[in-house]
PDB file of C-alpha atoms in Angstrom:
ATOM      1  CA  PRO A 237      -3.493  13.200  19.771  1.00  0.00           C
ATOM      2  CA  ILE A 238      -5.884  15.367  21.258  1.00  0.00           C
ATOM      3  CA  ASN A 239      -6.178  18.975  21.403  1.00  0.00           C
ATOM      4  CA  SER A 240      -4.746  19.741  24.528  1.00  0.00           C
ATOM      5  CA  SER A 241      -6.088  23.477  25.271  1.00  0.00           C
ATOM      6  CA  LYS A 242      -9.769  21.567  26.130  1.00  0.00           C
ATOM      7  CA  LEU A 243      -8.910  18.718  28.554  1.00  0.00           C
ATOM      8  CA  ASN A 244      -7.879  18.423  32.071  1.00  0.00           C
ATOM      9  CA  PRO A 245      -4.157  18.247  32.026  1.00  0.00           C
ATOM     10  CA  ARG A 246      -4.478  15.055  34.119  1.00  0.00           C
ATOM     11  CA  TYR A 247      -5.779  13.292  31.625  1.00  0.00           C
ATOM     12  CA  LYS A 248      -4.190  14.505  28.518  1.00  0.00           C
ATOM     13  CA  ASP A 249      -1.283  11.896  28.503  1.00  0.00           C
ATOM     14  CA  THR A 250      -3.989   9.080  29.481  1.00  0.00           C
ATOM     15  CA  ILE A 251      -6.109   9.989  26.496  1.00  0.00           C
ATOM     16  CA  ASN A 252      -3.235  10.279  24.288  1.00  0.00           C
ATOM     17  CA  ASP A 253      -1.406   7.056  25.247  1.00  0.00           C
ATOM     18  CA  THR A 254      -4.774   5.347  24.545  1.00  0.00           C
ATOM     19  CA  TRP A 255      -5.122   6.710  21.064  1.00  0.00           C
ATOM     20  CA  ALA A 256      -1.851   5.510  20.016  1.00  0.00           C
ATOM     21  CA  ASP A 257      -2.785   2.321  21.333  1.00  0.00           C
ATOM     22  CA  ILE A 258      -5.607   2.195  19.543  1.00  0.00           C
ATOM     23  CA  GLU A 259      -3.480   3.313  16.296  1.00  0.00           C
ATOM     24  CA  VAL A 260      -1.311   0.190  16.934  1.00  0.00           C
ATOM     25  CA  ILE A 261      -4.300  -2.211  17.237  1.00  0.00           C
ATOM     26  CA  LYS A 262      -5.820  -0.883  13.779  1.00  0.00           C
ATOM     27  CA  GLU A 263      -2.119  -1.319  11.997  1.00  0.00           C
ATOM     28  CA  LYS A 264      -2.131  -4.802  13.590  1.00  0.00           C
ATOM     29  CA  LEU A 265      -5.494  -5.763  12.139  1.00  0.00           C
ATOM     30  CA  ARG A 266      -4.580  -4.670   8.778  1.00  0.00           C
ATOM     31  CA  GLU A 267      -1.469  -6.940   8.602  1.00  0.00           C
ATOM     32  CA  ARG A 268      -3.630  -9.813   9.915  1.00  0.00           C
ATOM     33  CA  ILE A 269      -5.242 -10.739   6.441  1.00  0.00           C
ATOM     34  CA  SER A 270      -4.167 -13.954   5.578  1.00  0.00           C
ATOM     35  CA  GLN A 271      -2.479 -15.622   2.849  1.00  0.00           C
ATOM     36  CA  ARG A 272      -5.672 -17.307   1.942  1.00  0.00           C
ATOM     37  CA  GLU A 273      -7.439 -13.987   1.621  1.00  0.00           C
ATOM     38  CA  ILE A 274      -4.507 -12.556  -0.229  1.00  0.00           C
ATOM     39  CA  ALA A 275      -4.276 -15.555  -2.722  1.00  0.00           C
ATOM     40  CA  SER A 276      -8.542 -15.285  -3.293  1.00  0.00           C
ATOM     41  CA  VAL A 277      -8.378 -11.114  -4.297  1.00  0.00           C
ATOM     42  CA  VAL A 278      -5.556 -12.320  -6.507  1.00  0.00           C
ATOM     43  CA  GLN A 279      -6.632 -15.036  -8.058  1.00  0.00           C
ATOM     44  CA  ALA A 280     -10.402 -13.017  -8.746  1.00  0.00           C
ATOM     45  CA  MET A 281      -8.367 -10.239 -10.474  1.00  0.00           C
ATOM     46  CA  GLY A 282      -7.244 -12.768 -12.647  1.00  0.00           C
ATOM     47  CA  GLY A 283      -4.418 -12.255 -15.437  1.00  0.00           C
ATOM     48  CA  ALA A 284      -0.790 -12.462 -15.686  1.00  0.00           C
ATOM     49  CA  ALA A 285       1.355 -12.061 -12.622  1.00  0.00           C
ATOM     50  CA  GLY A 286       3.162  -8.406 -12.158  1.00  0.00           C
ATOM     51  CA  HIS A 287       0.185  -6.407 -12.267  1.00  0.00           C
ATOM     52  CA  TRP A 288       0.508  -5.476  -7.947  1.00  0.00           C
ATOM     53  CA  PHE A 289       1.920  -2.424  -6.713  1.00  0.00           C
ATOM     54  CA  LYS A 290       2.272  -0.472  -3.468  1.00  0.00           C
ATOM     55  CA  CYS A 291       2.958   2.840  -2.109  1.00  0.00           C
ATOM     56  CA  SER A 292       5.624   3.840  -0.524  1.00  0.00           C
ATOM     57  CA  LYS A 293       3.815   3.090   2.832  1.00  0.00           C
ATOM     58  CA  GLY A 294       2.893  -0.940   1.459  1.00  0.00           C
ATOM     59  CA  HIS A 295      -0.735  -0.422   0.658  1.00  0.00           C
ATOM     60  CA  HIS A 296      -1.252  -2.332  -2.375  1.00  0.00           C
ATOM     61  CA  PHE A 297      -3.099  -1.508  -5.605  1.00  0.00           C
ATOM     62  CA  TYR A 298      -4.025  -3.454  -8.907  1.00  0.00           C
ATOM     63  CA  ILE A 299      -2.718  -1.973 -12.836  1.00  0.00           C
ATOM     64  CA  GLY A 300      -4.661  -3.786 -15.421  1.00  0.00           C
ATOM     65  CA  GLU A 301      -4.110  -4.028 -18.813  1.00  0.00           C
ATOM     66  CA  CYS A 302      -0.598  -4.402 -20.056  1.00  0.00           C
ATOM     67  CA  GLY A 303       0.312  -3.941 -16.352  1.00  0.00           C
ATOM     68  CA  GLY A 304       2.057  -0.459 -17.046  1.00  0.00           C
ATOM     69  CA  ALA A 305       1.203   2.625 -15.412  1.00  0.00           C
ATOM     70  CA  MET A 306      -0.608   4.713 -17.621  1.00  0.00           C
ATOM     71  CA  GLN A 307      -2.623   7.091 -15.012  1.00  0.00           C
ATOM     72  CA  ARG A 308      -1.597   8.234 -11.786  1.00  0.00           C
ATOM     73  CA  GLY A 309      -4.132   7.950  -8.755  1.00  0.00           C
ATOM     74  CA  ILE A 310      -4.376   8.349  -5.083  1.00  0.00           C
ATOM     75  CA  CYS A 311      -3.863   5.535  -2.529  1.00  0.00           C
ATOM     76  CA  ILE A 312      -7.013   5.126  -0.598  1.00  0.00           C
ATOM     77  CA  GLU A 313      -5.557   4.168   2.525  1.00  0.00           C
ATOM     78  CA  CYS A 314      -3.026   7.293   2.908  1.00  0.00           C
ATOM     79  CA  LYS A 315      -3.611   9.680   0.092  1.00  0.00           C
ATOM     80  CA  GLU A 316      -0.312   9.360  -1.779  1.00  0.00           C
ATOM     81  CA  VAL A 317      -0.019   9.330  -5.261  1.00  0.00           C
ATOM     82  CA  VAL A 318       0.527   6.126  -6.899  1.00  0.00           C
ATOM     83  CA  GLY A 319       0.507   4.679 -10.469  1.00  0.00           C
ATOM     84  CA  GLY A 320       2.241   6.620 -13.370  1.00  0.00           C
ATOM     85  CA  SER A 321       2.316   7.764 -17.046  1.00  0.00           C
ATOM     86  CA  HIS A 322       3.941   6.669 -20.057  1.00  0.00           C
ATOM     87  CA  HIS A 323       4.870   2.823 -18.192  1.00  0.00           C
ATOM     88  CA  GLN A 324       6.544   4.651 -15.443  1.00  0.00           C
ATOM     89  CA  LEU A 325       5.798   4.507 -11.702  1.00  0.00           C
ATOM     90  CA  VAL A 326       6.216   7.403  -9.811  1.00  0.00           C
ATOM     91  CA  SER A 327       8.494   7.616  -6.999  1.00  0.00           C
ATOM     92  CA  THR A 328       6.196   6.892  -4.401  1.00  0.00           C
ATOM     93  CA  SER A 329       5.209   3.557  -6.102  1.00  0.00           C
ATOM     94  CA  SER A 330       6.779   0.322  -6.564  1.00  0.00           C
ATOM     95  CA  HIS A 331       6.189  -3.210  -7.893  1.00  0.00           C
ATOM     96  CA  SER A 332       4.805  -5.742  -5.251  1.00  0.00           C
ATOM     97  CA  ASP A 333       5.596  -9.819  -5.327  1.00  0.00           C
ATOM     98  CA  ILE A 334       2.207 -10.445  -3.332  1.00  0.00           C
ATOM     99  CA  ASP A 335       1.211 -12.154  -6.046  1.00  0.00           C
ATOM    100  CA  GLY A 336       4.388 -14.291  -6.354  1.00  0.00           C
ATOM    101  CA  SER A 337       5.673 -12.212  -9.509  1.00  0.00           C
ATOM    102  CA  VAL A 338       9.290 -11.107  -9.153  1.00  0.00           C
ATOM    103  CA  SER A 339       9.233  -7.753 -11.583  1.00  0.00           C
ATOM    104  CA  GLN A 340       6.095  -5.968 -13.051  1.00  0.00           C
ATOM    105  CA  LEU A 341       4.683  -7.413 -15.936  1.00  0.00           C
ATOM    106  CA  PHE A 342       5.206  -4.545 -18.148  1.00  0.00           C
ATOM    107  CA  GLN A 343       9.490  -4.162 -18.966  1.00  0.00           C
ATOM    108  CA  PRO A 344       9.801  -1.212 -21.347  1.00  0.00           C
ATOM    109  CA  MET A 345      12.132  -1.942 -23.652  1.00  0.00           C
ATOM    110  CA  GLY A 346      16.028  -3.193 -22.711  1.00  0.00           C
ATOM    111  CA  MET A 347      14.802  -3.038 -18.876  1.00  0.00           C
ATOM    112  CA  ASP A 348      13.644  -7.433 -18.701  1.00  0.00           C
ATOM    113  CA  PRO A 349      15.403  -8.284 -15.737  1.00  0.00           C
ATOM    114  CA  ARG A 350      15.928 -11.740 -17.104  1.00  0.00           C
ATOM    115  CA  HIS A 351      18.249 -10.131 -19.680  1.00  0.00           C
ATOM    116  CA  LEU A 352      20.423  -7.909 -17.798  1.00  0.00           C
ATOM    117  CA  ASN A 353      23.828  -8.724 -16.065  1.00  0.00           C
TER     118      ASN A 353
END
């Protein structure tokens, strides 16, 4: 939104509406990444499935090595804290199935979803 104190009141709503429309268009463009592009990125990163995660806003990130979170970082899109420590994700991060996986690669002992009832 634009600072309304410097605008002619007559144009404030028009400018703010246009700004909101631009934000909607930007979001739609972000969503237009094709499945083929996603598959190319996942393949280029290599390794086993289960290394991809997302912040609570849905922005994806990759954890290498064993796939368990060992450090915190900042989402480059929304500046939210992502990752974790000691193989535990922060509450604002979660597993992503962008690579076709059903769970994260690293499973703490006793937490393998294939063995939970």
